[in-house]
JSON list of C-alpha atoms in Angstrom, two decimals:
[
{"chain": "A", "resi": 96, "resn": "UNK", "atom": "CA", "xyz": [-0.05, -0.03, 0.07]},
{"chain": "A", "resi": 97, "resn": "UNK", "atom": "CA", "xyz": [2.80, 2.40, 0.95]},
{"chain": "A", "resi": 98, "resn": "UNK", "atom": "CA", "xyz": [4.72, 1.62, -2.35]},
{"chain": "A", "resi": 99, "resn": "UNK", "atom": "CA", "xyz": [1.56, 2.19, -4.33]},
{"chain": "A", "resi": 100, "resn": "UNK", "atom": "CA", "xyz": [1.00, 5.59, -2.58]},
{"chain": "A", "resi": 101, "resn": "UNK", "atom": "CA", "xyz": [4.63, 6.68, -3.37]},
{"chain": "A", "resi": 102, "resn": "UNK", "atom": "CA", "xyz": [4.27, 5.62, -6.97]},
{"chain": "A", "resi": 103, "resn": "UNK", "atom": "CA", "xyz": [0.96, 7.53, -7.42]},
{"chain": "A", "resi": 104, "resn": "UNK", "atom": "CA", "xyz": [2.47, 10.61, -5.74]},
{"chain": "A", "resi": 105, "resn": "UNK", "atom": "CA", "xyz": [5.60, 10.42, -7.92]},
{"chain": "A", "resi": 106, "resn": "UNK", "atom": "CA", "xyz": [3.54, 10.12, -11.01]},
{"chain": "A", "resi": 107, "resn": "UNK", "atom": "CA", "xyz": [1.28, 13.03, -10.13]},
{"chain": "A", "resi": 108, "resn": "UNK", "atom": "CA", "xyz": [4.45, 15.09, -9.41]},
{"chain": "A", "resi": 109, "resn": "UNK", "atom": "CA", "xyz": [5.87, 14.26, -12.78]},
{"chain": "A", "resi": 110, "resn": "UNK", "atom": "CA", "xyz": [2.61, 15.05, -14.46]},
{"chain": "A", "resi": 111, "resn": "UNK", "atom": "CA", "xyz": [2.43, 18.26, -12.65]},
{"chain": "A", "resi": 112, "resn": "UNK", "atom": "CA", "xyz": [5.90, 19.30, -13.76]},
{"chain": "A", "resi": 113, "resn": "UNK", "atom": "CA", "xyz": [5.07, 18.45, -17.34]},
{"chain": "A", "resi": 114, "resn": "UNK", "atom": "CA", "xyz": [1.77, 20.31, -17.18]},
{"chain": "A", "resi": 115, "resn": "UNK", "atom": "CA", "xyz": [3.47, 23.43, -15.79]},
{"chain": "A", "resi": 116, "resn": "UNK", "atom": "CA", "xyz": [6.00, 23.46, -18.67]},
{"chain": "A", "resi": 117, "resn": "UNK", "atom": "CA", "xyz": [3.28, 22.79, -21.30]},
{"chain": "A", "resi": 118, "resn": "UNK", "atom": "CA", "xyz": [0.84, 25.31, -19.95]},
{"chain": "A", "resi": 119, "resn": "UNK", "atom": "CA", "xyz": [3.29, 28.04, -19.10]},
{"chain": "A", "resi": 120, "resn": "UNK", "atom": "CA", "xyz": [6.21, 28.20, -21.41]},
{"chain": "A", "resi": 121, "resn": "UNK", "atom": "CA", "xyz": [9.49, 29.82, -20.35]},
{"chain": "A", "resi": 122, "resn": "UNK", "atom": "CA", "xyz": [9.53, 33.53, -20.72]},
{"chain": "A", "resi": 123, "resn": "UNK", "atom": "CA", "xyz": [12.64, 35.72, -21.23]},
{"chain": "A", "resi": 124, "resn": "UNK", "atom": "CA", "xyz": [12.89, 38.95, -19.29]},
{"chain": "A", "resi": 125, "resn": "UNK", "atom": "CA", "xyz": [15.42, 41.52, -20.56]},
{"chain": "A", "resi": 126, "resn": "UNK", "atom": "CA", "xyz": [16.66, 44.57, -18.63]},
{"chain": "A", "resi": 127, "resn": "UNK", "atom": "CA", "xyz": [15.17, 47.78, -19.97]},
{"chain": "A", "resi": 128, "resn": "UNK", "atom": "CA", "xyz": [17.99, 49.73, -18.60]},
{"chain": "A", "resi": 129, "resn": "UNK", "atom": "CA", "xyz": [21.20, 49.30, -16.55]},
{"chain": "A", "resi": 130, "resn": "UNK", "atom": "CA", "xyz": [20.45, 52.00, -14.04]},
{"chain": "A", "resi": 131, "resn": "UNK", "atom": "CA", "xyz": [18.68, 51.23, -10.75]},
{"chain": "A", "resi": 132, "resn": "UNK", "atom": "CA", "xyz": [16.05, 53.78, -10.06]},
{"chain": "A", "resi": 133, "resn": "UNK", "atom": "CA", "xyz": [15.65, 55.35, -6.66]},
{"chain": "A", "resi": 134, "resn": "UNK", "atom": "CA", "xyz": [17.79, 56.03, -3.56]},
{"chain": "A", "resi": 135, "resn": "UNK", "atom": "CA", "xyz": [20.29, 53.23, -4.28]},
{"chain": "A", "resi": 136, "resn": "UNK", "atom": "CA", "xyz": [20.90, 54.05, -7.90]},
{"chain": "A", "resi": 137, "resn": "UNK", "atom": "CA", "xyz": [24.38, 55.50, -7.28]},
{"chain": "A", "resi": 138, "resn": "UNK", "atom": "CA", "xyz": [25.56, 52.32, -5.44]},
{"chain": "A", "resi": 139, "resn": "UNK", "atom": "CA", "xyz": [24.24, 49.57, -7.79]},
{"chain": "A", "resi": 140, "resn": "UNK", "atom": "CA", "xyz": [23.60, 48.87, -11.51]},
{"chain": "A", "resi": 141, "resn": "UNK", "atom": "CA", "xyz": [21.58, 46.15, -13.26]},
{"chain": "A", "resi": 142, "resn": "UNK", "atom": "CA", "xyz": [23.61, 43.32, -14.80]},
{"chain": "A", "resi": 143, "resn": "UNK", "atom": "CA", "xyz": [22.38, 43.53, -18.45]},
{"chain": "A", "resi": 144, "resn": "UNK", "atom": "CA", "xyz": [21.65, 39.92, -19.17]},
{"chain": "A", "resi": 145, "resn": "UNK", "atom": "CA", "xyz": [18.31, 38.21, -19.86]},
{"chain": "A", "resi": 146, "resn": "UNK", "atom": "CA", "xyz": [16.64, 36.03, -17.39]},
{"chain": "A", "resi": 147, "resn": "UNK", "atom": "CA", "xyz": [14.55, 33.03, -18.34]},
{"chain": "A", "resi": 148, "resn": "UNK", "atom": "CA", "xyz": [11.51, 32.82, -16.20]},
{"chain": "A", "resi": 149, "resn": "UNK", "atom": "CA", "xyz": [10.43, 29.16, -15.75]},
{"chain": "A", "resi": 150, "resn": "UNK", "atom": "CA", "xyz": [7.49, 27.44, -13.99]},
{"chain": "A", "resi": 151, "resn": "UNK", "atom": "CA", "xyz": [7.69, 24.63, -11.63]},
{"chain": "A", "resi": 152, "resn": "UNK", "atom": "CA", "xyz": [5.13, 22.47, -9.67]},
{"chain": "A", "resi": 153, "resn": "UNK", "atom": "CA", "xyz": [5.02, 23.39, -6.01]},
{"chain": "A", "resi": 154, "resn": "UNK", "atom": "CA", "xyz": [2.26, 22.45, -3.57]},
{"chain": "A", "resi": 155, "resn": "UNK", "atom": "CA", "xyz": [-0.12, 21.61, -6.38]},
{"chain": "A", "resi": 156, "resn": "UNK", "atom": "CA", "xyz": [0.47, 24.91, -8.23]},
{"chain": "A", "resi": 157, "resn": "UNK", "atom": "CA", "xyz": [2.68, 26.19, -10.93]},
{"chain": "A", "resi": 158, "resn": "UNK", "atom": "CA", "xyz": [5.14, 28.58, -9.33]},
{"chain": "A", "resi": 159, "resn": "UNK", "atom": "CA", "xyz": [7.95, 30.82, -10.66]},
{"chain": "A", "resi": 160, "resn": "UNK", "atom": "CA", "xyz": [10.84, 32.79, -9.28]},
{"chain": "A", "resi": 161, "resn": "UNK", "atom": "CA", "xyz": [12.07, 36.08, -10.72]},
{"chain": "A", "resi": 162, "resn": "UNK", "atom": "CA", "xyz": [15.83, 36.57, -10.43]},
{"chain": "A", "resi": 163, "resn": "UNK", "atom": "CA", "xyz": [17.84, 39.70, -11.36]},
{"chain": "A", "resi": 164, "resn": "UNK", "atom": "CA", "xyz": [21.49, 40.53, -10.73]},
{"chain": "A", "resi": 165, "resn": "UNK", "atom": "CA", "xyz": [22.89, 43.72, -9.31]},
{"chain": "A", "resi": 166, "resn": "UNK", "atom": "CA", "xyz": [26.48, 44.95, -9.56]},
{"chain": "A", "resi": 167, "resn": "UNK", "atom": "CA", "xyz": [28.09, 47.17, -6.98]},
{"chain": "A", "resi": 168, "resn": "UNK", "atom": "CA", "xyz": [29.54, 50.43, -8.19]},
{"chain": "A", "resi": 169, "resn": "UNK", "atom": "CA", "xyz": [32.71, 52.07, -6.89]},
{"chain": "A", "resi": 170, "resn": "UNK", "atom": "CA", "xyz": [30.69, 54.75, -5.16]},
{"chain": "A", "resi": 171, "resn": "UNK", "atom": "CA", "xyz": [31.24, 54.56, -1.31]},
{"chain": "A", "resi": 172, "resn": "UNK", "atom": "CA", "xyz": [28.08, 54.36, 0.78]},
{"chain": "A", "resi": 173, "resn": "UNK", "atom": "CA", "xyz": [27.20, 57.84, 2.17]},
{"chain": "A", "resi": 174, "resn": "UNK", "atom": "CA", "xyz": [25.75, 56.14, 5.23]},
{"chain": "A", "resi": 175, "resn": "UNK", "atom": "CA", "xyz": [26.83, 53.71, 7.92]},
{"chain": "A", "resi": 176, "resn": "UNK", "atom": "CA", "xyz": [25.81, 50.17, 7.08]},
{"chain": "A", "resi": 177, "resn": "UNK", "atom": "CA", "xyz": [25.55, 49.14, 10.73]},
{"chain": "A", "resi": 178, "resn": "UNK", "atom": "CA", "xyz": [21.88, 49.50, 11.76]},
{"chain": "A", "resi": 179, "resn": "UNK", "atom": "CA", "xyz": [20.53, 49.53, 8.23]},
{"chain": "A", "resi": 180, "resn": "UNK", "atom": "CA", "xyz": [18.13, 46.63, 7.68]},
{"chain": "A", "resi": 181, "resn": "UNK", "atom": "CA", "xyz": [15.83, 45.42, 4.77]},
{"chain": "A", "resi": 182, "resn": "UNK", "atom": "CA", "xyz": [12.37, 46.92, 4.61]},
{"chain": "A", "resi": 183, "resn": "UNK", "atom": "CA", "xyz": [9.97, 45.24, 7.09]},
{"chain": "A", "resi": 184, "resn": "UNK", "atom": "CA", "xyz": [12.47, 45.19, 9.81]},
{"chain": "A", "resi": 185, "resn": "UNK", "atom": "CA", "xyz": [12.02, 47.23, 13.00]},
{"chain": "A", "resi": 186, "resn": "UNK", "atom": "CA", "xyz": [13.68, 47.61, 16.35]},
{"chain": "A", "resi": 187, "resn": "UNK", "atom": "CA", "xyz": [15.45, 50.11, 18.57]},
{"chain": "A", "resi": 188, "resn": "UNK", "atom": "CA", "xyz": [18.75, 49.34, 16.94]},
{"chain": "A", "resi": 189, "resn": "UNK", "atom": "CA", "xyz": [17.40, 49.83, 13.37]},
{"chain": "A", "resi": 190, "resn": "UNK", "atom": "CA", "xyz": [18.67, 53.09, 11.98]},
{"chain": "A", "resi": 191, "resn": "UNK", "atom": "CA", "xyz": [16.98, 52.81, 8.67]},
{"chain": "A", "resi": 192, "resn": "UNK", "atom": "CA", "xyz": [15.54, 50.50, 5.89]},
{"chain": "A", "resi": 193, "resn": "UNK", "atom": "CA", "xyz": [16.29, 49.82, 2.28]},
{"chain": "A", "resi": 194, "resn": "UNK", "atom": "CA", "xyz": [14.80, 47.69, -0.40]},
{"chain": "A", "resi": 195, "resn": "UNK", "atom": "CA", "xyz": [14.73, 46.68, -4.07]},
{"chain": "A", "resi": 196, "resn": "UNK", "atom": "CA", "xyz": [11.73, 46.46, -6.34]},
{"chain": "A", "resi": 197, "resn": "UNK", "atom": "CA", "xyz": [11.03, 45.35, -9.91]},
{"chain": "A", "resi": 198, "resn": "UNK", "atom": "CA", "xyz": [8.61, 46.47, -12.64]},
{"chain": "A", "resi": 199, "resn": "UNK", "atom": "CA", "xyz": [7.98, 44.20, -15.72]},
{"chain": "A", "resi": 200, "resn": "UNK", "atom": "CA", "xyz": [6.66, 45.72, -18.97]},
{"chain": "A", "resi": 201, "resn": "UNK", "atom": "CA", "xyz": [5.19, 44.07, -22.12]},
{"chain": "A", "resi": 202, "resn": "UNK", "atom": "CA", "xyz": [6.15, 44.84, -25.75]},
{"chain": "A", "resi": 203, "resn": "UNK", "atom": "CA", "xyz": [3.80, 47.81, -25.75]},
{"chain": "A", "resi": 204, "resn": "UNK", "atom": "CA", "xyz": [5.61, 49.23, -22.60]},
{"chain": "A", "resi": 205, "resn": "UNK", "atom": "CA", "xyz": [2.51, 48.42, -20.44]},
{"chain": "A", "resi": 206, "resn": "UNK", "atom": "CA", "xyz": [3.32, 47.58, -16.88]},
{"chain": "A", "resi": 207, "resn": "UNK", "atom": "CA", "xyz": [2.18, 44.02, -16.24]},
{"chain": "A", "resi": 208, "resn": "UNK", "atom": "CA", "xyz": [3.93, 43.20, -12.97]},
{"chain": "A", "resi": 209, "resn": "UNK", "atom": "CA", "xyz": [5.25, 45.11, -9.97]},
{"chain": "A", "resi": 210, "resn": "UNK", "atom": "CA", "xyz": [6.89, 44.66, -6.66]},
{"chain": "A", "resi": 211, "resn": "UNK", "atom": "CA", "xyz": [7.55, 47.89, -4.82]},
{"chain": "A", "resi": 212, "resn": "UNK", "atom": "CA", "xyz": [10.99, 48.58, -3.28]},
{"chain": "A", "resi": 213, "resn": "UNK", "atom": "CA", "xyz": [9.26, 49.41, 0.03]},
{"chain": "A", "resi": 214, "resn": "UNK", "atom": "CA", "xyz": [7.22, 46.22, 0.10]},
{"chain": "A", "resi": 215, "resn": "UNK", "atom": "CA", "xyz": [7.89, 43.43, 2.57]},
{"chain": "A", "resi": 216, "resn": "UNK", "atom": "CA", "xyz": [6.48, 39.93, 3.22]},
{"chain": "A", "resi": 217, "resn": "UNK", "atom": "CA", "xyz": [4.78, 38.15, 0.44]},
{"chain": "A", "resi": 218, "resn": "UNK", "atom": "CA", "xyz": [4.95, 41.28, -1.74]},
{"chain": "A", "resi": 219, "resn": "UNK", "atom": "CA", "xyz": [8.70, 41.89, -1.05]},
{"chain": "A", "resi": 220, "resn": "UNK", "atom": "CA", "xyz": [11.80, 40.10, -2.04]},
{"chain": "A", "resi": 221, "resn": "UNK", "atom": "CA", "xyz": [11.98, 36.29, -1.72]},
{"chain": "A", "resi": 222, "resn": "UNK", "atom": "CA", "xyz": [14.47, 36.48, 1.12]},
{"chain": "A", "resi": 223, "resn": "UNK", "atom": "CA", "xyz": [15.99, 39.20, 3.37]},
{"chain": "A", "resi": 224, "resn": "UNK", "atom": "CA", "xyz": [19.44, 37.60, 2.71]},
{"chain": "A", "resi": 225, "resn": "UNK", "atom": "CA", "xyz": [19.13, 38.79, -0.83]},
{"chain": "A", "resi": 226, "resn": "UNK", "atom": "CA", "xyz": [19.11, 42.36, 0.46]},
{"chain": "A", "resi": 227, "resn": "UNK", "atom": "CA", "xyz": [21.56, 41.98, 3.21]},
{"chain": "A", "resi": 228, "resn": "UNK", "atom": "CA", "xyz": [24.16, 40.54, 0.85]},
{"chain": "A", "resi": 229, "resn": "UNK", "atom": "CA", "xyz": [23.98, 43.75, -1.30]},
{"chain": "A", "resi": 230, "resn": "UNK", "atom": "CA", "xyz": [25.49, 45.82, 1.43]},
{"chain": "A", "resi": 231, "resn": "UNK", "atom": "CA", "xyz": [28.44, 43.45, 1.72]},
{"chain": "A", "resi": 232, "resn": "UNK", "atom": "CA", "xyz": [29.42, 43.67, -2.00]},
{"chain": "A", "resi": 233, "resn": "UNK", "atom": "CA", "xyz": [32.60, 45.26, -2.93]},
{"chain": "A", "resi": 234, "resn": "UNK", "atom": "CA", "xyz": [33.10, 47.31, -6.09]},
{"chain": "A", "resi": 235, "resn": "UNK", "atom": "CA", "xyz": [32.42, 45.14, -9.20]},
{"chain": "A", "resi": 236, "resn": "UNK", "atom": "CA", "xyz": [30.90, 42.26, -7.30]},
{"chain": "A", "resi": 237, "resn": "UNK", "atom": "CA", "xyz": [27.45, 40.93, -8.14]},
{"chain": "A", "resi": 238, "resn": "UNK", "atom": "CA", "xyz": [24.60, 39.38, -6.18]},
{"chain": "A", "resi": 239, "resn": "UNK", "atom": "CA", "xyz": [21.03, 38.19, -7.09]},
{"chain": "A", "resi": 240, "resn": "UNK", "atom": "CA", "xyz": [17.69, 39.47, -5.90]},
{"chain": "A", "resi": 241, "resn": "UNK", "atom": "CA", "xyz": [14.66, 37.31, -6.21]},
{"chain": "A", "resi": 242, "resn": "UNK", "atom": "CA", "xyz": [10.82, 37.54, -6.03]},
{"chain": "A", "resi": 243, "resn": "UNK", "atom": "CA", "xyz": [8.07, 34.94, -6.10]},
{"chain": "A", "resi": 244, "resn": "UNK", "atom": "CA", "xyz": [5.84, 35.68, -9.04]},
{"chain": "A", "resi": 245, "resn": "UNK", "atom": "CA", "xyz": [3.13, 33.21, -8.27]},
{"chain": "A", "resi": 246, "resn": "UNK", "atom": "CA", "xyz": [0.07, 33.42, -10.45]},
{"chain": "A", "resi": 247, "resn": "UNK", "atom": "CA", "xyz": [0.66, 37.09, -11.43]},
{"chain": "A", "resi": 248, "resn": "UNK", "atom": "CA", "xyz": [3.01, 36.17, -14.30]},
{"chain": "A", "resi": 249, "resn": "UNK", "atom": "CA", "xyz": [1.11, 33.38, -15.95]},
{"chain": "A", "resi": 250, "resn": "UNK", "atom": "CA", "xyz": [-0.20, 35.56, -18.76]},
{"chain": "A", "resi": 251, "resn": "UNK", "atom": "CA", "xyz": [3.29, 36.46, -20.06]},
{"chain": "A", "resi": 252, "resn": "UNK", "atom": "CA", "xyz": [3.67, 33.65, -22.52]},
{"chain": "A", "resi": 253, "resn": "UNK", "atom": "CA", "xyz": [4.42, 34.34, -26.11]},
{"chain": "A", "resi": 254, "resn": "UNK", "atom": "CA", "xyz": [5.37, 37.98, -25.61]},
{"chain": "A", "resi": 255, "resn": "UNK", "atom": "CA", "xyz": [8.56, 40.18, -25.24]},
{"chain": "A", "resi": 256, "resn": "UNK", "atom": "CA", "xyz": [9.17, 41.55, -21.77]},
{"chain": "A", "resi": 257, "resn": "UNK", "atom": "CA", "xyz": [11.60, 43.97, -20.18]},
{"chain": "A", "resi": 258, "resn": "UNK", "atom": "CA", "xyz": [12.07, 44.96, -16.59]},
{"chain": "A", "resi": 259, "resn": "UNK", "atom": "CA", "xyz": [13.31, 47.96, -14.53]},
{"chain": "A", "resi": 260, "resn": "UNK", "atom": "CA", "xyz": [14.77, 47.84, -10.98]},
{"chain": "A", "resi": 261, "resn": "UNK", "atom": "CA", "xyz": [13.73, 50.28, -8.38]},
{"chain": "A", "resi": 262, "resn": "UNK", "atom": "CA", "xyz": [15.17, 51.00, -4.89]},
{"chain": "A", "resi": 263, "resn": "UNK", "atom": "CA", "xyz": [14.41, 52.73, -1.68]},
{"chain": "A", "resi": 264, "resn": "UNK", "atom": "CA", "xyz": [16.50, 54.01, 1.27]},
{"chain": "A", "resi": 265, "resn": "UNK", "atom": "CA", "xyz": [14.96, 55.63, 4.33]},
{"chain": "A", "resi": 266, "resn": "UNK", "atom": "CA", "xyz": [16.48, 56.63, 7.68]},
{"chain": "A", "resi": 267, "resn": "UNK", "atom": "CA", "xyz": [14.54, 56.64, 10.91]},
{"chain": "A", "resi": 268, "resn": "UNK", "atom": "CA", "xyz": [14.23, 60.08, 12.55]},
{"chain": "A", "resi": 269, "resn": "UNK", "atom": "CA", "xyz": [16.30, 60.28, 15.74]},
{"chain": "A", "resi": 270, "resn": "UNK", "atom": "CA", "xyz": [14.54, 62.00, 18.55]},
{"chain": "A", "resi": 271, "resn": "UNK", "atom": "CA", "xyz": [16.62, 64.76, 20.19]},
{"chain": "A", "resi": 272, "resn": "UNK", "atom": "CA", "xyz": [18.20, 63.66, 23.42]},
{"chain": "A", "resi": 273, "resn": "UNK", "atom": "CA", "xyz": [16.66, 65.49, 26.31]},
{"chain": "A", "resi": 274, "resn": "UNK", "atom": "CA", "xyz": [17.01, 65.02, 30.08]},
{"chain": "A", "resi": 275, "resn": "UNK", "atom": "CA", "xyz": [14.04, 63.30, 31.64]},
{"chain": "A", "resi": 276, "resn": "UNK", "atom": "CA", "xyz": [11.81, 65.34, 33.82]},
{"chain": "A", "resi": 277, "resn": "UNK", "atom": "CA", "xyz": [12.90, 63.43, 36.97]},
{"chain": "A", "resi": 278, "resn": "UNK", "atom": "CA", "xyz": [16.63, 64.14, 36.03]},
{"chain": "A", "resi": 279, "resn": "UNK", "atom": "CA", "xyz": [16.13, 67.74, 35.16]},
{"chain": "A", "resi": 280, "resn": "UNK", "atom": "CA", "xyz": [14.29, 68.39, 38.42]},
{"chain": "A", "resi": 281, "resn": "UNK", "atom": "CA", "xyz": [16.60, 66.35, 40.66]},
{"chain": "A", "resi": 282, "resn": "UNK", "atom": "CA", "xyz": [18.77, 68.46, 42.96]},
{"chain": "A", "resi": 283, "resn": "UNK", "atom": "CA", "xyz": [21.59, 67.68, 45.30]},
{"chain": "A", "resi": 284, "resn": "UNK", "atom": "CA", "xyz": [21.08, 67.85, 49.07]},
{"chain": "A", "resi": 285, "resn": "UNK", "atom": "CA", "xyz": [23.36, 70.96, 49.26]},
{"chain": "A", "resi": 286, "resn": "UNK", "atom": "CA", "xyz": [21.28, 72.74, 46.68]},
{"chain": "A", "resi": 287, "resn": "UNK", "atom": "CA", "xyz": [18.05, 71.97, 48.57]},
{"chain": "A", "resi": 288, "resn": "UNK", "atom": "CA", "xyz": [19.65, 73.16, 51.82]},
{"chain": "A", "resi": 289, "resn": "UNK", "atom": "CA", "xyz": [20.94, 76.38, 50.28]},
{"chain": "A", "resi": 290, "resn": "UNK", "atom": "CA", "xyz": [17.56, 77.20, 48.70]},
{"chain": "A", "resi": 291, "resn": "UNK", "atom": "CA", "xyz": [15.79, 76.55, 52.03]},
{"chain": "A", "resi": 292, "resn": "UNK", "atom": "CA", "xyz": [18.29, 78.79, 53.83]},
{"chain": "A", "resi": 293, "resn": "UNK", "atom": "CA", "xyz": [17.88, 81.57, 51.36]},
{"chain": "A", "resi": 294, "resn": "UNK", "atom": "CA", "xyz": [14.14, 81.40, 51.65]},
{"chain": "A", "resi": 295, "resn": "UNK", "atom": "CA", "xyz": [14.51, 81.44, 55.51]},
{"chain": "A", "resi": 296, "resn": "UNK", "atom": "CA", "xyz": [16.93, 84.40, 55.47]},
{"chain": "A", "resi": 297, "resn": "UNK", "atom": "CA", "xyz": [14.56, 86.35, 53.20]},
{"chain": "A", "resi": 298, "resn": "UNK", "atom": "CA", "xyz": [11.66, 85.71, 55.47]},
{"chain": "A", "resi": 299, "resn": "UNK", "atom": "CA", "xyz": [13.66, 86.65, 58.49]},
{"chain": "A", "resi": 300, "resn": "UNK", "atom": "CA", "xyz": [14.86, 89.92, 57.01]},
{"chain": "A", "resi": 301, "resn": "UNK", "atom": "CA", "xyz": [11.40, 90.77, 55.91]},
{"chain": "A", "resi": 302, "resn": "UNK", "atom": "CA", "xyz": [10.08, 90.15, 59.40]},
{"chain": "A", "resi": 303, "resn": "UNK", "atom": "CA", "xyz": [12.83, 92.15, 61.04]},
{"chain": "A", "resi": 304, "resn": "UNK", "atom": "CA", "xyz": [12.18, 95.05, 58.57]},
{"chain": "A", "resi": 305, "resn": "UNK", "atom": "CA", "xyz": [8.50, 95.08, 59.50]},
{"chain": "A", "resi": 306, "resn": "UNK", "atom": "CA", "xyz": [9.34, 94.80, 63.26]},
{"chain": "A", "resi": 307, "resn": "UNK", "atom": "CA", "xyz": [11.77, 97.70, 63.13]},
{"chain": "A", "resi": 308, "resn": "UNK", "atom": "CA", "xyz": [9.35, 99.90, 61.16]},
{"chain": "A", "resi": 309, "resn": "UNK", "atom": "CA", "xyz": [6.59, 99.06, 63.66]},
{"chain": "A", "resi": 310, "resn": "UNK", "atom": "CA", "xyz": [8.92, 99.82, 66.58]},
{"chain": "A", "resi": 311, "resn": "UNK", "atom": "CA", "xyz": [10.09, 103.15, 65.05]},
{"chain": "A", "resi": 312, "resn": "UNK", "atom": "CA", "xyz": [6.41, 104.19, 64.44]},
{"chain": "A", "resi": 313, "resn": "UNK", "atom": "CA", "xyz": [5.54, 103.26, 67.94]},
{"chain": "A", "resi": 314, "resn": "UNK", "atom": "CA", "xyz": [8.44, 105.31, 69.50]},
{"chain": "A", "resi": 315, "resn": "UNK", "atom": "CA", "xyz": [7.52, 108.26, 67.26]},
{"chain": "A", "resi": 316, "resn": "UNK", "atom": "CA", "xyz": [4.00, 108.14, 68.50]},
{"chain": "A", "resi": 317, "resn": "UNK", "atom": "CA", "xyz": [5.23, 107.74, 72.18]},
{"chain": "A", "resi": 318, "resn": "UNK", "atom": "CA", "xyz": [7.63, 110.75, 71.87]},
{"chain": "A", "resi": 319, "resn": "UNK", "atom": "CA", "xyz": [4.93, 112.88, 70.27]},
{"chain": "A", "resi": 320, "resn": "UNK", "atom": "CA", "xyz": [2.49, 112.01, 73.08]},
{"chain": "A", "resi": 321, "resn": "UNK", "atom": "CA", "xyz": [5.24, 112.67, 75.65]},
{"chain": "A", "resi": 322, "resn": "UNK", "atom": "CA", "xyz": [5.97, 116.09, 74.19]},
{"chain": "A", "resi": 323, "resn": "UNK", "atom": "CA", "xyz": [2.30, 116.96, 74.05]},
{"chain": "A", "resi": 324, "resn": "UNK", "atom": "CA", "xyz": [1.73, 115.93, 77.69]},
{"chain": "A", "resi": 325, "resn": "UNK", "atom": "CA", "xyz": [4.83, 117.87, 78.74]},
{"chain": "A", "resi": 326, "resn": "UNK", "atom": "CA", "xyz": [3.61, 120.98, 77.01]},
{"chain": "A", "resi": 327, "resn": "UNK", "atom": "CA", "xyz": [0.13, 120.77, 78.63]},
{"chain": "A", "resi": 328, "resn": "UNK", "atom": "CA", "xyz": [1.70, 120.20, 82.07]},
{"chain": "A", "resi": 329, "resn": "UNK", "atom": "CA", "xyz": [4.00, 123.22, 81.67]},
{"chain": "A", "resi": 330, "resn": "UNK", "atom": "CA", "xyz": [0.99, 125.49, 80.82]},
{"chain": "A", "resi": 331, "resn": "UNK", "atom": "CA", "xyz": [-0.57, 124.81, 84.21]},
{"chain": "A", "resi": 332, "resn": "UNK", "atom": "CA", "xyz": [2.55, 125.38, 86.24]}
]
């Protein structure tokens, strides 16, 4: 029973492979231009060679994989590579993100397939390693970037197709470093003591000024009353 199952599975697999090749013939994709459009254009160029798009049976469906090659220029990166991660990657140590996209055009220059440079997940590149490898290239070295076309490219048979490569590079905004409220308000014991003493001394001085003024006013009133009384006394005697 087990042998029979394996035989049937193998036969179905072979039939599936044959049906994919018969139903979706290979398609040749030719670079439309050598330049990479977008933010990474000065660091990479497209390797100008055609790519043959083939279909293979996978999980009961005819799948395909788009592959293009990029070449590193001699232009030094104007940014630090550390902390730069492929699109779709986040974290406190991520300083920015970069990505590669592709646009496929038919013979009439109509856009028939697109994967944005800022797309991630199923709509992004096949693997993050394809992107991370790019930043490690030296001048003149090449590396491949892949996408899963899926069912989107099944109508391309029997036509001439070209493609363009796009790119994106974005940096995360760094928040200005500011002292926390607790830190900005924290004071040493000496500072607290000195402020308290300053406040006490001011209050004491104010109180003494008020006391002295009241004392002086009272003495003036007393002296005036004494002189008035003395004058009246003298008038009788």
